[in-house]
Amino acid sequence: MKSSINRQWRLASRPVGDIKVSDFEYRQEPIPTPKAGEILIRNIYLSLDPTHRIWMSDRPQYMPPVEIGEVMRGLVLGIVEESKNPNFQRGDLVSGLLGWQDYALITTGNLPYITKIPQPLTVPLTAFMAVLSFIGCTAYFGLLDIGKPQAGETLVVSAASGAVGSLVGQIGKIKGCHVVGITSSDEKCRYLLEELGFDAAINYKTADLSPALAASCPNGIDIYFENVGGEILDAVLTQVNLNARIPLCGLISTYNTEEPLPGPYNFSQILMKRVLIKGFIVTDYVSQWDLAFREMGQWIQQGKLKYQQEIVQGLENAPTAILKLFNSEKMGKLIVQISEQP
């Protein structure tokens, strides 16, 4: 018999420094019943991403922060369990910001933000969490629209074994770049080199970063895909070429910091080398997502684009699983499986 309980994790407090399990509150609510025009979705997979730390804060950001007491925001892939809307049928696979919960009731005002997953599936369902989602679009548009890679150029990627960085490096290889990944362990370096085909990999925790970059990038750096900020950005700026491009995707090394941070010490290089730095949010490109999905889907089927996932079982483990994003424990896309696939 199906449970009548909808388990939820709500935001209990705004993190001070690192996220803590106590920043979340567990609740049980009745499973809602859809009214006319509404749909009820059973959540299957929950994506855990660094942007959660931004959403949990009350600092200025690209979306309204999650309010204290609200269900924690999160990208979810789910299945329509009950529909009172003619545009959705029971069994439709969908994705959207459905939250850290077993079931999500989607009202008419939120329906435009729910995306249908095309069926029959031509790739594993989890690919719609790791590649054919905002994760893949972040890598695709950040690199291709802002980075504008050209064959023979040097591309450096920080957080290179992560969900976005690993895709950026592979797309760079598809476009003919010399690709260098920066990551946090020798195991991850081997993964970048042996599994994903990067040309070089640097463990920033053990290497002297500036000399390591110089050795790995003998022709300088044309594109730097920025995911972390801090000391890595400073080291890269010492080696950028004239008219280099820096797509600014994230600054994960600063998200848990409470004190004011200094700007890059090598900021003057942006002027001297006429470097383009452009921050972006993947929703800037939402009207073009279908284009990215088609091309990346082809690359997956052709074996040109690989992805790795770590799937944590059980919604109850989401508050501990998210800590993996900030302690270098995970590799690839971090996902929580909430319920069984259809």
Coordinates of C-alpha atoms in Angstrom, one line a residue, residues 71-288:
V71 CA 10.9 23.0 1.6
M72 CA 14.5 23.0 0.5
R73 CA 14.8 23.9 -3.2
G74 CA 16.3 21.4 -5.5
L75 CA 16.2 20.1 -9.1
V76 CA 14.3 16.9 -9.2
L77 CA 13.4 14.3 -11.9
G78 CA 10.0 12.7 -11.2
I79 CA 7.0 11.0 -12.6
V80 CA 3.4 12.2 -12.8
E81 CA 1.3 10.2 -10.4
E82 CA -2.0 12.0 -10.8
S83 CA -3.0 14.7 -13.3
K84 CA -5.9 17.1 -13.4
N85 CA -4.3 18.9 -16.3
P86 CA -4.8 17.9 -19.9
N87 CA -1.2 18.7 -20.8
F88 CA 0.2 16.0 -18.5
Q89 CA -0.7 12.4 -18.2
R90 CA 0.0 9.8 -15.5
G91 CA 3.4 8.3 -16.2
D92 CA 4.9 11.4 -17.8
L93 CA 8.5 11.9 -16.7
V94 CA 9.3 15.5 -15.8
S95 CA 11.9 17.6 -14.2
G96 CA 11.9 20.9 -12.3
L97 CA 12.6 22.6 -9.0
L98 CA 10.4 20.2 -7.1
G99 CA 12.2 20.3 -3.7
W100 CA 13.6 17.9 -1.1
Q101 CA 10.5 15.8 -0.7
D102 CA 8.8 12.6 -1.8
Y103 CA 5.9 14.3 -3.7
A104 CA 5.4 17.7 -5.3
L105 CA 2.1 19.3 -6.1
I106 CA 2.5 21.6 -9.1
T107 CA -0.1 24.3 -9.4
T108 CA -1.1 26.1 -12.6
G109 CA 1.3 29.0 -12.0
N110 CA 4.3 26.7 -11.8
L111 CA 3.5 24.5 -14.7
P112 CA 5.6 26.5 -17.2
Y113 CA 8.7 25.6 -15.2
I114 CA 8.1 21.8 -15.5
T115 CA 10.0 20.1 -18.3
K116 CA 8.8 16.8 -19.9
I117 CA 11.5 14.1 -20.4
P118 CA 11.1 12.7 -24.0
Q119 CA 10.0 9.1 -24.2
P120 CA 11.0 6.5 -25.1
L121 CA 14.3 7.1 -23.5
T122 CA 17.4 6.9 -25.7
V123 CA 19.8 7.3 -22.7
P124 CA 19.7 6.2 -19.1
L125 CA 17.2 8.2 -17.0
T126 CA 20.0 9.5 -14.8
A127 CA 21.6 11.2 -17.8
F128 CA 18.8 13.7 -17.4
M129 CA 20.4 14.6 -14.1
A130 CA 24.0 14.6 -15.1
V131 CA 24.2 15.8 -18.7
L132 CA 20.8 16.5 -20.3
S133 CA 19.8 19.0 -17.6
F134 CA 21.0 22.4 -16.4
I135 CA 24.3 20.7 -15.5
G136 CA 25.1 19.9 -19.1
C137 CA 23.7 23.2 -20.4
T138 CA 26.0 25.0 -17.9
A139 CA 29.0 23.3 -19.4
Y140 CA 27.8 23.6 -23.0
F141 CA 26.9 27.3 -23.1
G142 CA 29.5 28.5 -20.7
L143 CA 32.3 27.0 -22.8
L144 CA 30.9 27.4 -26.3
D145 CA 29.2 30.8 -26.0
I146 CA 31.6 32.6 -23.6
G147 CA 34.8 30.6 -24.0
K148 CA 34.5 30.2 -27.8
P149 CA 37.1 27.5 -28.0
Q150 CA 39.2 27.1 -31.2
A151 CA 41.2 24.1 -32.2
G152 CA 44.7 24.2 -30.8
E153 CA 43.8 26.6 -27.9
T154 CA 44.5 25.7 -24.3
L155 CA 41.6 25.3 -22.0
V156 CA 42.0 25.0 -18.2
V157 CA 39.1 23.8 -16.0
S158 CA 38.9 24.0 -12.3
A159 CA 36.8 21.5 -10.3
A160 CA 37.5 19.4 -13.3
S161 CA 36.3 16.1 -12.0
G162 CA 32.9 17.6 -10.9
A163 CA 29.6 17.4 -12.7
V164 CA 30.1 20.5 -14.8
G165 CA 33.9 20.6 -15.0
S166 CA 34.2 17.0 -16.4
L167 CA 31.8 17.9 -19.2
V168 CA 33.5 21.2 -20.0
G169 CA 36.8 19.4 -20.5
Q170 CA 35.3 16.7 -22.7
I171 CA 33.5 19.3 -24.9
G172 CA 36.8 21.2 -25.1
K173 CA 38.5 18.0 -26.4
I174 CA 35.6 17.6 -29.0
K175 CA 36.4 21.1 -30.2
G176 CA 40.1 20.3 -30.5
C177 CA 41.6 22.1 -27.4
H178 CA 44.5 21.1 -25.2
V179 CA 42.7 20.5 -22.0
V180 CA 44.1 20.8 -18.5
G181 CA 42.0 19.9 -15.4
I182 CA 42.6 21.1 -11.9
T183 CA 41.2 18.8 -9.2
S184 CA 41.7 17.6 -5.6
S185 CA 43.3 14.2 -5.6
D186 CA 45.6 11.9 -7.5
E187 CA 42.7 9.5 -8.1
K188 CA 40.7 12.2 -9.7
C189 CA 43.7 13.2 -11.8
R190 CA 43.9 9.6 -13.1
Y191 CA 40.1 9.7 -13.9
L192 CA 40.5 12.9 -16.0
L193 CA 43.5 11.5 -17.9
E194 CA 42.6 7.8 -18.3
E195 CA 38.8 7.9 -18.6
L196 CA 37.9 11.4 -19.9
G197 CA 41.0 12.0 -22.2
F198 CA 42.3 15.2 -20.6
D199 CA 45.8 16.1 -21.8
A200 CA 47.0 17.0 -18.3
A201 CA 45.7 17.1 -14.7
I202 CA 46.9 18.9 -11.6
N203 CA 46.2 18.0 -8.0
Y204 CA 46.1 21.5 -6.5
K205 CA 46.4 20.1 -3.0
T206 CA 49.9 18.7 -3.6
A207 CA 51.3 20.6 -6.5
D208 CA 52.9 24.0 -6.6
L209 CA 50.1 25.4 -8.8
S210 CA 51.8 28.1 -10.8
P211 CA 54.8 26.0 -12.0
A212 CA 52.4 23.1 -12.6
L213 CA 50.2 25.2 -14.8
A214 CA 53.3 26.5 -16.7
A215 CA 54.4 23.0 -17.3
S216 CA 51.0 21.8 -18.4
C217 CA 50.2 24.9 -20.5
P218 CA 53.4 25.6 -22.5
N219 CA 51.5 27.9 -24.9
G220 CA 49.7 29.8 -22.1
I221 CA 46.0 29.7 -21.2
D222 CA 43.4 30.8 -23.8
I223 CA 40.3 29.8 -21.8
Y224 CA 39.8 29.2 -18.1
F225 CA 36.5 27.8 -17.1
E226 CA 36.1 29.1 -13.5
N227 CA 34.3 27.0 -10.9
V228 CA 36.2 27.8 -7.7
G229 CA 37.7 31.2 -7.4
G230 CA 40.4 32.1 -4.8
E231 CA 44.0 31.1 -5.2
I232 CA 43.4 29.0 -8.3
L233 CA 42.1 32.0 -10.2
D234 CA 45.1 34.0 -9.1
A235 CA 47.5 31.4 -10.4
V236 CA 45.7 31.2 -13.7
L237 CA 45.8 35.0 -14.2
T238 CA 49.6 34.9 -14.2
Q239 CA 49.5 32.7 -17.3
V240 CA 46.6 33.9 -19.5
N241 CA 47.2 34.8 -23.1
L242 CA 46.2 38.0 -24.9
N243 CA 42.4 38.1 -25.3
A244 CA 41.8 35.1 -23.0
R245 CA 38.3 34.2 -22.0
I246 CA 37.1 33.3 -18.6
P247 CA 33.5 31.9 -18.3
L248 CA 32.6 32.5 -14.6
C249 CA 30.4 29.6 -13.6
G250 CA 31.0 29.3 -9.8
L251 CA 33.1 30.3 -6.8
I252 CA 32.7 27.3 -4.6
S253 CA 35.8 28.0 -2.6
T254 CA 34.2 31.1 -1.2
Y255 CA 30.6 30.0 -0.5
N256 CA 31.2 29.0 3.1
T257 CA 33.3 32.0 3.9
E258 CA 31.8 34.6 6.3
E259 CA 34.6 37.2 6.3
P260 CA 35.2 39.6 3.4
L261 CA 37.5 38.2 0.7
P262 CA 40.3 40.0 -1.1
G263 CA 40.0 40.4 -4.9
P264 CA 42.4 38.5 -7.1
Y265 CA 46.0 39.7 -6.4
N266 CA 46.8 39.4 -10.1
F267 CA 43.7 41.4 -11.2
S268 CA 45.9 43.7 -13.3
Q269 CA 46.4 40.9 -15.8
I270 CA 42.8 41.2 -16.9
L271 CA 43.7 44.7 -18.2
M272 CA 47.2 43.9 -19.5
K273 CA 46.0 40.8 -21.4
R274 CA 42.6 42.2 -22.3
V275 CA 40.9 39.2 -20.7
L276 CA 37.1 38.8 -21.0
I277 CA 35.5 37.6 -17.8
K278 CA 31.8 37.0 -17.9
G279 CA 29.6 35.5 -15.2
F280 CA 26.6 33.6 -16.4
I281 CA 23.6 31.6 -15.0
V282 CA 22.4 28.7 -17.1
T283 CA 18.8 30.0 -17.2
D284 CA 20.2 32.8 -19.4
Y285 CA 20.1 30.2 -22.2
V286 CA 16.9 28.4 -21.4
S287 CA 15.4 29.2 -24.8
Q288 CA 18.3 27.3 -26.4

